[in-house]
Short mmCIF file of C-alpha atoms and ligand atoms in Angstrom, two decimals:
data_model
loop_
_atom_site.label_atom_id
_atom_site.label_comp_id
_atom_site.label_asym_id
_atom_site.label_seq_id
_atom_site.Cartn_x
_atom_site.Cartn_y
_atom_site.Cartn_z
CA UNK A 1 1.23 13.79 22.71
CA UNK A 2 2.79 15.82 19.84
CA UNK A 3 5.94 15.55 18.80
CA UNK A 4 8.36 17.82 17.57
CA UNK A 5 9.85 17.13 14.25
CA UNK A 6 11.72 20.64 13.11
CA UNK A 7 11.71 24.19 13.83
CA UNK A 8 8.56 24.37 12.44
CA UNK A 9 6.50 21.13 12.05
CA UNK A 10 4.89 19.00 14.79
CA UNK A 11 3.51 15.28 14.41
CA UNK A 12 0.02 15.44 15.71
CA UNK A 13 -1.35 11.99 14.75
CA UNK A 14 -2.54 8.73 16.20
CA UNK A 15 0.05 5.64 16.50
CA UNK A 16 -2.86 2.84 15.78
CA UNK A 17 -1.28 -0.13 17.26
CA UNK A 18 -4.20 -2.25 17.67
CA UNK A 19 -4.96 -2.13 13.74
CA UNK A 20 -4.53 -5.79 11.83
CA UNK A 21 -7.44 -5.01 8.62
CA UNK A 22 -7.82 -1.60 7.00
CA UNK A 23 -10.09 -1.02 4.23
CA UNK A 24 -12.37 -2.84 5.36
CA UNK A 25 -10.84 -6.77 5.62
CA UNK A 26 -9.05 -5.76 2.27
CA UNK A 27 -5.63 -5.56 3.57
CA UNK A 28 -3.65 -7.32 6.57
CA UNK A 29 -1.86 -4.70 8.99
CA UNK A 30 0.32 -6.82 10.92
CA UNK A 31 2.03 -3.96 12.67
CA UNK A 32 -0.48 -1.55 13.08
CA UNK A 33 -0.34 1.78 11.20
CA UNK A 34 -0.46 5.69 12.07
CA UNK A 35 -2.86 8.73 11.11
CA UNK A 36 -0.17 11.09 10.59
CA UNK A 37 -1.04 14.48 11.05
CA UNK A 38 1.14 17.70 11.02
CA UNK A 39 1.15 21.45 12.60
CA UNK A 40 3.20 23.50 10.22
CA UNK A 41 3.96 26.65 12.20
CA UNK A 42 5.38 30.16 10.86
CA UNK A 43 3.17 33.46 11.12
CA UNK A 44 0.52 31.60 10.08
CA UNK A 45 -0.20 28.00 11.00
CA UNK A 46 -1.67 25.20 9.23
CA UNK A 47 -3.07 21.60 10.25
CA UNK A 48 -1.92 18.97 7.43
CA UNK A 49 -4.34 15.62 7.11
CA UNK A 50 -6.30 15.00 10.17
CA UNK A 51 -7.34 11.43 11.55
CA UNK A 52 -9.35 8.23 11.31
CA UNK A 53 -12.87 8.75 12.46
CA UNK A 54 -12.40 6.50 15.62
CA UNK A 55 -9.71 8.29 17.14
CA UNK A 56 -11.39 12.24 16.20
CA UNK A 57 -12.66 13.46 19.72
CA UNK A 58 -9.07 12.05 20.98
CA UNK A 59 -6.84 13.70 18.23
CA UNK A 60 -8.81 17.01 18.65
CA UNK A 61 -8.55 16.98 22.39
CA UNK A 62 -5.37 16.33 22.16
CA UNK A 63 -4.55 19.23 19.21
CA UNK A 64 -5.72 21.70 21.92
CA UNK A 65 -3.19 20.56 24.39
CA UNK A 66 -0.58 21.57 21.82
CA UNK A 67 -2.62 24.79 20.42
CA UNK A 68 -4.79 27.31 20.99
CA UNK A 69 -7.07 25.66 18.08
CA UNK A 70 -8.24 29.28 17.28
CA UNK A 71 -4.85 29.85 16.02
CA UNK A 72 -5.25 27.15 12.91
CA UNK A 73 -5.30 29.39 9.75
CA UNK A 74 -5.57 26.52 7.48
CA UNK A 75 -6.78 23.01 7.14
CA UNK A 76 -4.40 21.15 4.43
CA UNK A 77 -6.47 18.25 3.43
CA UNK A 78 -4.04 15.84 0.86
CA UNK A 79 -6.60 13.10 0.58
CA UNK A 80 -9.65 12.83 1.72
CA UNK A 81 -10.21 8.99 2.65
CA UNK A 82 -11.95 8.65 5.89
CA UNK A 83 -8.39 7.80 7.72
CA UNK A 84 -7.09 11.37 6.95
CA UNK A 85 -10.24 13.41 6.68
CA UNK A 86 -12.30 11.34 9.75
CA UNK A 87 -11.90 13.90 12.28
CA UNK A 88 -12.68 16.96 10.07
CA UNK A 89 -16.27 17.04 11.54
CA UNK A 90 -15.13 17.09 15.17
CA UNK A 91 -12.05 19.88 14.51
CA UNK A 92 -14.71 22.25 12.31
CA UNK A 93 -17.54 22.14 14.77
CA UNK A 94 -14.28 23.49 16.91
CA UNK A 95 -13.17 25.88 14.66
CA UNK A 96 -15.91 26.38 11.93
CA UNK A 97 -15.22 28.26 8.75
CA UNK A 98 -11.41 27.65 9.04
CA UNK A 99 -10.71 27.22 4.93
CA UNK A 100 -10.06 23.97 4.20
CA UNK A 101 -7.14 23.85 1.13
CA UNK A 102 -8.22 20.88 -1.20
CA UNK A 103 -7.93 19.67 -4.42
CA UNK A 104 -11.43 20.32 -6.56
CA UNK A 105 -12.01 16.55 -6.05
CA UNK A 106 -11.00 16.70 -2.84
CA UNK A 107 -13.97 19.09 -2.10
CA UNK A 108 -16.34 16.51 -3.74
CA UNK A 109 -15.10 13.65 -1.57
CA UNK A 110 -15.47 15.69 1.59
CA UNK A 111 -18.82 17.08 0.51
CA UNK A 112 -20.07 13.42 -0.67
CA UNK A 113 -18.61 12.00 3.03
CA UNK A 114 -19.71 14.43 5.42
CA UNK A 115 -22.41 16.62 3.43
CA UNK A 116 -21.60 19.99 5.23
CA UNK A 117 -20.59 22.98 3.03
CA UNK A 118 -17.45 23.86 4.60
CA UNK A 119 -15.27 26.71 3.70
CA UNK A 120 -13.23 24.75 0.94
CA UNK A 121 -10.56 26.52 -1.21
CA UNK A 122 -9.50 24.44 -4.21
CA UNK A 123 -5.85 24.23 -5.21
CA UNK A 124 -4.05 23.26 -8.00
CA UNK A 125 -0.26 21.82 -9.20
CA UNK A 126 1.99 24.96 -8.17
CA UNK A 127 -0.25 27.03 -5.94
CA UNK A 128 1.24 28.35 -2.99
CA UNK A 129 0.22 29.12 0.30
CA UNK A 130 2.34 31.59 2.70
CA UNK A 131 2.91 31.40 5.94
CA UNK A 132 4.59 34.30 6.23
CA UNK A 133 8.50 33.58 6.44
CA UNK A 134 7.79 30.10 4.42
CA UNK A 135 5.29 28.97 1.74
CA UNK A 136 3.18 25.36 0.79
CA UNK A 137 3.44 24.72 -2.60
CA UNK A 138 0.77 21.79 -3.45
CA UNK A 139 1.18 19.19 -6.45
CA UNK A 140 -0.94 17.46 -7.47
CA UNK A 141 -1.06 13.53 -7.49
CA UNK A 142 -3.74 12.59 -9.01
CA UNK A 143 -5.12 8.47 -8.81
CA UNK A 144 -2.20 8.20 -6.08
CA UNK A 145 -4.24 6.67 -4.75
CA UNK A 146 -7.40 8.19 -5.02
CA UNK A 147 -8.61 11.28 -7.74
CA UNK A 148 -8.31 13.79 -4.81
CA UNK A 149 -4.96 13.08 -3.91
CA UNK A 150 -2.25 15.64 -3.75
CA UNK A 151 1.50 16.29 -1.89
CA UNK A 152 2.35 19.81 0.01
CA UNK A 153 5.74 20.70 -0.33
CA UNK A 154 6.95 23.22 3.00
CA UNK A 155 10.11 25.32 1.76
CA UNK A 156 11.12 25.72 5.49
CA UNK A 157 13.42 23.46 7.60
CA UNK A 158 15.58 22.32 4.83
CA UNK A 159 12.42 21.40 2.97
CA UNK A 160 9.84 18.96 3.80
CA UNK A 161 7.24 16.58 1.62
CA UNK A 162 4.19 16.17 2.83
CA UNK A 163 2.98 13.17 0.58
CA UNK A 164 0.29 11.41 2.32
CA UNK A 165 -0.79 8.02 1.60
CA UNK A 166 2.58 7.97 -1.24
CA UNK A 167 5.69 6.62 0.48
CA UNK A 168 3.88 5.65 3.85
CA UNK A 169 3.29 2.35 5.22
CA UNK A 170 1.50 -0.06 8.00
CA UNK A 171 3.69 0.65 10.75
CA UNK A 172 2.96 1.80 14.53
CA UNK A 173 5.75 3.16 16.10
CA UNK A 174 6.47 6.00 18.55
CA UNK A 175 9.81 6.13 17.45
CA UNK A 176 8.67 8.42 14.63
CA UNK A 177 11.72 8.39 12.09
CA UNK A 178 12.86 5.27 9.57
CA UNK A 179 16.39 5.56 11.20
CA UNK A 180 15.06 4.40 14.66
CA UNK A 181 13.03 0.92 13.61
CA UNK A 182 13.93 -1.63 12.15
CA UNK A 183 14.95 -0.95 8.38
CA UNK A 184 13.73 -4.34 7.17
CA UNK A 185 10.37 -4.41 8.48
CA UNK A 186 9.50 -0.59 7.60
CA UNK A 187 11.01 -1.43 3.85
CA UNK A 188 8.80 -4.65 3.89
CA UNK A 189 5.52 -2.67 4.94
CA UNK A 190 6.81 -0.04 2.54
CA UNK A 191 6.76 -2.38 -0.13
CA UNK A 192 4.15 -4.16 0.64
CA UNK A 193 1.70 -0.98 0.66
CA UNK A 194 2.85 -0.23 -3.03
CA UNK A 195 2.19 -3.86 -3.51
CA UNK A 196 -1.53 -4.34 -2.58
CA UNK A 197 -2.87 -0.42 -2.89
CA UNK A 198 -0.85 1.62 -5.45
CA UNK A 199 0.34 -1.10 -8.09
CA UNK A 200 -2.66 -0.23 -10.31
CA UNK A 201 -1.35 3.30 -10.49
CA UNK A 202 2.29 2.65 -11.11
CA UNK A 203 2.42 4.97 -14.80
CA UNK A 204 1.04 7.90 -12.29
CA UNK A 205 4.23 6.78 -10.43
CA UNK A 206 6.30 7.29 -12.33
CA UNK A 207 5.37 10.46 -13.99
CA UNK A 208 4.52 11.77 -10.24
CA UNK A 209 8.01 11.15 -8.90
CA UNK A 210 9.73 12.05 -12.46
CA UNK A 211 7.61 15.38 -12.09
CA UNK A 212 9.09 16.13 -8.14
CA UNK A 213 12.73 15.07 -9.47
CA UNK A 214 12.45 17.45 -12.14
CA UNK A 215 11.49 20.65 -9.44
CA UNK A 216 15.19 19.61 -7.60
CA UNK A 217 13.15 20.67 -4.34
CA UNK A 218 15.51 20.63 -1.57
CA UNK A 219 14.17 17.41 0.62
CA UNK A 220 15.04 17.07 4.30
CA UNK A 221 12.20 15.17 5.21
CA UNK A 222 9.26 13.24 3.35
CA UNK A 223 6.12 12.85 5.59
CA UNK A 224 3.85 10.47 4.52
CA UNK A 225 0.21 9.90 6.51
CA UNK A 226 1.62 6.32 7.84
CA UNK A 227 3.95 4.97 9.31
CA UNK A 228 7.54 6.32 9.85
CA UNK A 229 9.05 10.20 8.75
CA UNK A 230 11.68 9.17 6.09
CA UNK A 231 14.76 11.01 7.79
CA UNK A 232 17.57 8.92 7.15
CA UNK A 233 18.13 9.17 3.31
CA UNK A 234 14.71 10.36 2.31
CA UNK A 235 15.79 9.68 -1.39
CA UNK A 236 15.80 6.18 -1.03
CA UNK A 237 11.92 5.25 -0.77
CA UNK A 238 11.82 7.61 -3.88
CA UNK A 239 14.55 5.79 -5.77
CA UNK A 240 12.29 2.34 -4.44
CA UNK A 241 9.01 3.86 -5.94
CA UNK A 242 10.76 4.05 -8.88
CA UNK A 243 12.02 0.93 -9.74
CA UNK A 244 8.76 -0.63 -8.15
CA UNK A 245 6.44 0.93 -10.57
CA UNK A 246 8.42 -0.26 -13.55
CA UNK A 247 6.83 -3.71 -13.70
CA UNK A 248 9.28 -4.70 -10.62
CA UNK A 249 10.13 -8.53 -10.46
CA UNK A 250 13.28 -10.47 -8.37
CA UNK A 251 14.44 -13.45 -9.22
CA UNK A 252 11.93 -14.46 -7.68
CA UNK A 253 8.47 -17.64 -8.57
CA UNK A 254 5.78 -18.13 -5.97
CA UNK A 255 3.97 -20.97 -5.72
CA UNK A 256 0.46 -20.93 -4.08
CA UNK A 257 -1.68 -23.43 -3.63
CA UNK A 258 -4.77 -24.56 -1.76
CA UNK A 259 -5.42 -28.44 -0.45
CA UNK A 260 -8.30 -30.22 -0.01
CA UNK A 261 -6.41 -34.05 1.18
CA UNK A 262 -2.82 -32.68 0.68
CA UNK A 263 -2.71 -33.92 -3.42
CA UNK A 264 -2.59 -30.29 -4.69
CA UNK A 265 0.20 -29.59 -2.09
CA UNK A 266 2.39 -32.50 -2.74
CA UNK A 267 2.07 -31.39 -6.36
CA UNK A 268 3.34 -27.87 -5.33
CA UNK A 269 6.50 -29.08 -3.48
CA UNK A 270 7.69 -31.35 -6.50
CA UNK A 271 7.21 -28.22 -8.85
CA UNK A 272 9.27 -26.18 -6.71
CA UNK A 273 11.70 -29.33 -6.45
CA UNK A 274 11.94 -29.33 -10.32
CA UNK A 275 12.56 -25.68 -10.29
CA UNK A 276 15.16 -25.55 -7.62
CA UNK A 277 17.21 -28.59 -9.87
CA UNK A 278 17.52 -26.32 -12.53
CA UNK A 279 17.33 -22.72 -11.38
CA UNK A 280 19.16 -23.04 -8.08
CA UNK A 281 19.76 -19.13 -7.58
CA UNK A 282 15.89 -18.83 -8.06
CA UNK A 283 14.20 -17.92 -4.73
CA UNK A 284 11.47 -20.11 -4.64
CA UNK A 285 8.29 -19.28 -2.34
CA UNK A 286 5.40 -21.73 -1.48
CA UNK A 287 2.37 -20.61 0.44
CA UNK A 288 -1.13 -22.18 1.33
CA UNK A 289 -4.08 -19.66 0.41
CA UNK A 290 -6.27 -20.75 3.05
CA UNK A 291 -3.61 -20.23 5.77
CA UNK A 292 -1.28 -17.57 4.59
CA UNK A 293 -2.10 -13.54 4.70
CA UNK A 294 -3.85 -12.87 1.28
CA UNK A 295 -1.88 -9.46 1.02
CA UNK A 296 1.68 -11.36 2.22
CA UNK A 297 1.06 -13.45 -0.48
CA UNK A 298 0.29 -10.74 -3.43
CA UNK A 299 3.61 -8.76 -2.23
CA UNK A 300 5.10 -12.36 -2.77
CA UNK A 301 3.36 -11.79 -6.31
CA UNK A 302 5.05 -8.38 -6.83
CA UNK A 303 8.24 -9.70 -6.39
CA UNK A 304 8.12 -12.67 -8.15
CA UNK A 305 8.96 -12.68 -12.18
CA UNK A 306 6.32 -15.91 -12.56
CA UNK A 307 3.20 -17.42 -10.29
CA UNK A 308 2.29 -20.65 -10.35
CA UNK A 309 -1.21 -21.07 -8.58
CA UNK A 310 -2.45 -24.52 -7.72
CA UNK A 311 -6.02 -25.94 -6.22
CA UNK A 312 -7.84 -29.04 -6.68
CA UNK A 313 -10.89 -29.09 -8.13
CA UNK A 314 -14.23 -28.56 -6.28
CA UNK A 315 -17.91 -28.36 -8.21
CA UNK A 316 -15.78 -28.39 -11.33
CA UNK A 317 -13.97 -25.11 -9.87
CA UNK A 318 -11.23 -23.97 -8.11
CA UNK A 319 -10.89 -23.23 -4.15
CA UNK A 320 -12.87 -20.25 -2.76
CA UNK A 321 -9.86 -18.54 -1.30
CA UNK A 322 -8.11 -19.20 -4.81
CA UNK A 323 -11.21 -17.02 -6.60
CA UNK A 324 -10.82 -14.43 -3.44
CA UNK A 325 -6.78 -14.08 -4.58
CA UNK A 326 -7.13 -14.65 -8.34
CA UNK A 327 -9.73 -11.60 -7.91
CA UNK A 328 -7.28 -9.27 -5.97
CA UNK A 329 -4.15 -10.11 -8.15
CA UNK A 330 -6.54 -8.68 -11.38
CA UNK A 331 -7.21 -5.57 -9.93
CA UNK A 332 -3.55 -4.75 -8.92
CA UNK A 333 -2.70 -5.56 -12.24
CA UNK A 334 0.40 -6.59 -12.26
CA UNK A 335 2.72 -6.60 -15.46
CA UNK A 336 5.58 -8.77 -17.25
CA UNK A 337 4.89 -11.63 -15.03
CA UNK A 338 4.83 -15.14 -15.88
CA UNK A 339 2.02 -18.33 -14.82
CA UNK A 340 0.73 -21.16 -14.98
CA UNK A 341 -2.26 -23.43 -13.27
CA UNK A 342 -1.91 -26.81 -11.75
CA UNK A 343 -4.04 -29.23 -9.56
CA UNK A 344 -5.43 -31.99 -8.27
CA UNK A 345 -8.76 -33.69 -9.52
CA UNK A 346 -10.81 -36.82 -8.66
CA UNK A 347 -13.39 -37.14 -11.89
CA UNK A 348 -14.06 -34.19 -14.24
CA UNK A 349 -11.33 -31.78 -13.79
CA UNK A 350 -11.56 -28.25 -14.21
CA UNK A 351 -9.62 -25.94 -11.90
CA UNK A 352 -6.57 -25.77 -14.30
CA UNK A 353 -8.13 -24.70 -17.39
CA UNK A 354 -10.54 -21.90 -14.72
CA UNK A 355 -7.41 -20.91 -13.16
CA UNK A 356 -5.78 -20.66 -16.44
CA UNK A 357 -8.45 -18.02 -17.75
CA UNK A 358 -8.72 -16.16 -14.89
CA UNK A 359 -4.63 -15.50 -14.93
CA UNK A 360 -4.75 -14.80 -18.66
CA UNK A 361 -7.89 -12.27 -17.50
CA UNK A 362 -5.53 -10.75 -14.67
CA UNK A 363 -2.69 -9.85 -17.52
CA UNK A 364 -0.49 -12.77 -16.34
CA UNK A 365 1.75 -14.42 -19.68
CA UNK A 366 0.57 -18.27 -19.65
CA UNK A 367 3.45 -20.54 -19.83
CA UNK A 368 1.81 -23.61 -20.78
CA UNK A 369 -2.14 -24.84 -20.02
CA UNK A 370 -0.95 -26.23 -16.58
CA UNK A 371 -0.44 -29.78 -15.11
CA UNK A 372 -3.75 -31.64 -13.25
CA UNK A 373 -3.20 -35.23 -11.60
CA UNK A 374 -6.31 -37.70 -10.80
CA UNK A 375 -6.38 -38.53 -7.11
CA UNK A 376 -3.42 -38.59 -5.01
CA UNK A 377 -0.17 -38.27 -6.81
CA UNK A 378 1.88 -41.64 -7.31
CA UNK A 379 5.65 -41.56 -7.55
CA UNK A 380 5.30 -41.18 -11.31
CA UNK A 381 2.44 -38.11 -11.15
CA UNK A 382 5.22 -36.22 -8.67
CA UNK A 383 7.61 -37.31 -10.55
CA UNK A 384 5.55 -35.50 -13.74
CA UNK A 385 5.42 -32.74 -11.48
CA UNK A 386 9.49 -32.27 -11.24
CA UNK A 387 9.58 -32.34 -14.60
CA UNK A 388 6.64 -29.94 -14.94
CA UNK A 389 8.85 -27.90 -12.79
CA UNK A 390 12.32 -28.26 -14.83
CA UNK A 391 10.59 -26.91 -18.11
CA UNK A 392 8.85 -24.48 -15.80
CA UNK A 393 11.78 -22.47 -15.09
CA UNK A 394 13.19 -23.37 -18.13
CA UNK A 395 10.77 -20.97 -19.87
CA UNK A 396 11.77 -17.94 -17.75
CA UNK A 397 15.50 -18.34 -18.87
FE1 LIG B 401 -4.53 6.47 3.94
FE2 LIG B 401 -6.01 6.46 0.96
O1 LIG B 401 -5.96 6.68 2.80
#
């Protein structure tokens, strides 16, 4: 069902409630997400983002229920991944030769997807589009996430962003609005989207949201592509995006670790013991690799000012869900954080020093070259451990 949001603008998306991966198994969705998608009406009306594949022949079915589709002037396509831009194919072969408003990459993304030569018109930072009593102004927002990506800016209703995948999050609701959920999970999935997709591109960030400041746009609503409308205080996920795409750390060190007979783990609690003994107002995190949420545990990463990461060693190597996280943390390339290695080891060793390299690879600042125990750790190994620990968190001072 659609949704009213102002005068002018209707939700016409999918809630997704049954979604836990998306991109693939790439990222954990533990509360679903949306497709949002939006009718901006005036004297002319145009359909912003559109919907994941799955869900096209129900989205356009039911986008008649709310419209005459004939009367669609304008399809605003903001990015082009397949969850915005799957139901193009069913909507055109509805209403074909409707123009489709794109970025110039956004044309090449739909043409490389779904190889039809639609009726694209490319747009640029600052073009306009009128409706008649209001106008879209797009901006650009380039590598946010993807080359194609822009924001449409509606002058109507107080003013309303349009900013796609920037500022949304995981989150089924029908509730709609941030002021009607619960402010601690939709901040959480908030962050943790920034987190695991749009870390890499944090200097676009900041020049992106510096660039929108700078245009003092009146700003009623922002209306990202998932998750909730930002209604109450739409500043404030702006004001987050800024401070989380200047190298953003708490007070924060995660520990992570991965056991084969419990040594490695042991090892990981007396760390964080030695930590806690002399940085008590530390908030100190330990999770298991193999049975925590990869993605949980890299939004642990963004918060945290230092990582320690832990696994014993197997075939001279560390744990294959260590390489799996080690391999995700150096593409979201985190900055100004701290690390070190540590594990167990029965003969030859070898996951500390690996670990070490691949952190130093990923852009992490080495502490030390890591602490490895033989076997099962005696009072005196933990004990080595606590004082591991100490100096530890000693370094970060
Ligand atoms: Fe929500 Fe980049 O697609």
């Amino acid at each position: 069902m659609a949704k009213q949001i102002t005068k002018n603008v209707s939700w016409v998306g999918k809630v997704d409630w049954e979604l836990t991966r998306f991109h693939g198994d790439e990222l954990s969705t533990h509360r679903g997400s949306s497709y949002n998608s939006y009718l901006v009406r005036d004297e002319k009306v145009a359909l912003i983002d559109t919907v994941w594949q799955p869900y096209d022949r129900e989205f356009v079915s039911r986008l008649k229920q709310e419209i005459d589709l004939t009367k669609i002037d304008y399809i605003v396509m903001n990015h082009n991944e397949v969850d915005h831009s799957g139901a193009l194919p069913e909507l055109l072969r509805e209403i074909p030769g409707t123009p489709i408003y794109c970025t110039k990459k956004g044309e090449a993304i739909i043409r490389g997807h779904y190889h039809q030569d639609w009726n694209f018109v490319n747009v640029k930072t600052g073009d306009t589009l009128s409706l008649g009593e209001h106008t879209l102004t797009f901006i650009e927002a380039t590598m946010l996430h993807w080359p194609d990506t822009m924001f449409t800016y509606f002058d109507g209703d107080g003013g309303i962003l349009f900013s796609n995948d920037g500022f949304g999050q995981h989150f089924a609701t029908e509730s709609l609005y941030n002021d009607a959920v619960c402010k601690a999970e939709v901040m959480y999935e908030a962050e943790k989207y920034y987190a695991n997709i749009l870390n890499p591109f944090s200097p676009m960030v900041t020049k992106k949201v510096q660039q929108i400041l700078a245009m003092n746009l009146p700003l009623q609503l922002i209306c990202p592509s998932h998750g909730v409308i930002w209604k109450d205080n739409p500043s404030q996920i702006i004001e987050k995006y800024q401070a989380w795409a200047n190298a953003y750390q708490e007070n924060q060190v995660t520990i992570v670790y991965d056991t084969m007979w419990q040594s490695t783990r042991k090892m990981a609690e007396a760390i964080a013991d030695g930590i806690r003994e002399v940085a008590p107002e530390t908030t100190v995190i330990i999770k298991n690799i193999a049975h925590d949420d990869k993605n949980d545990i890299l939004t642990e990463f963004f918060r945290s000012k230092a990582v320690l990461v832990g696994s014993p060693t197997i075939n001279n190597g560390h744990s294959f869900a260590m390489a799996g996280l080690l391999e995700m943390a150096a593409g979201l390339k985190f900055k100004k954080k701290k690390a070190a290695a540590f594990g167990s080891y029965g003969w030859s060793g070898g996951s500390v020093k690996q670990i070490s390299a691949k952190l130093a690879e990923a852009g992490f600042e080495l502490v030390n070259d890591g602490i490895a125990k033989l076997w099962v750790p005696d009072t005196t190994a933990l004990d080595d451990c606590r004082e591991y620990g100490r100096q530890f968190a000693q370094s970060l001072a």
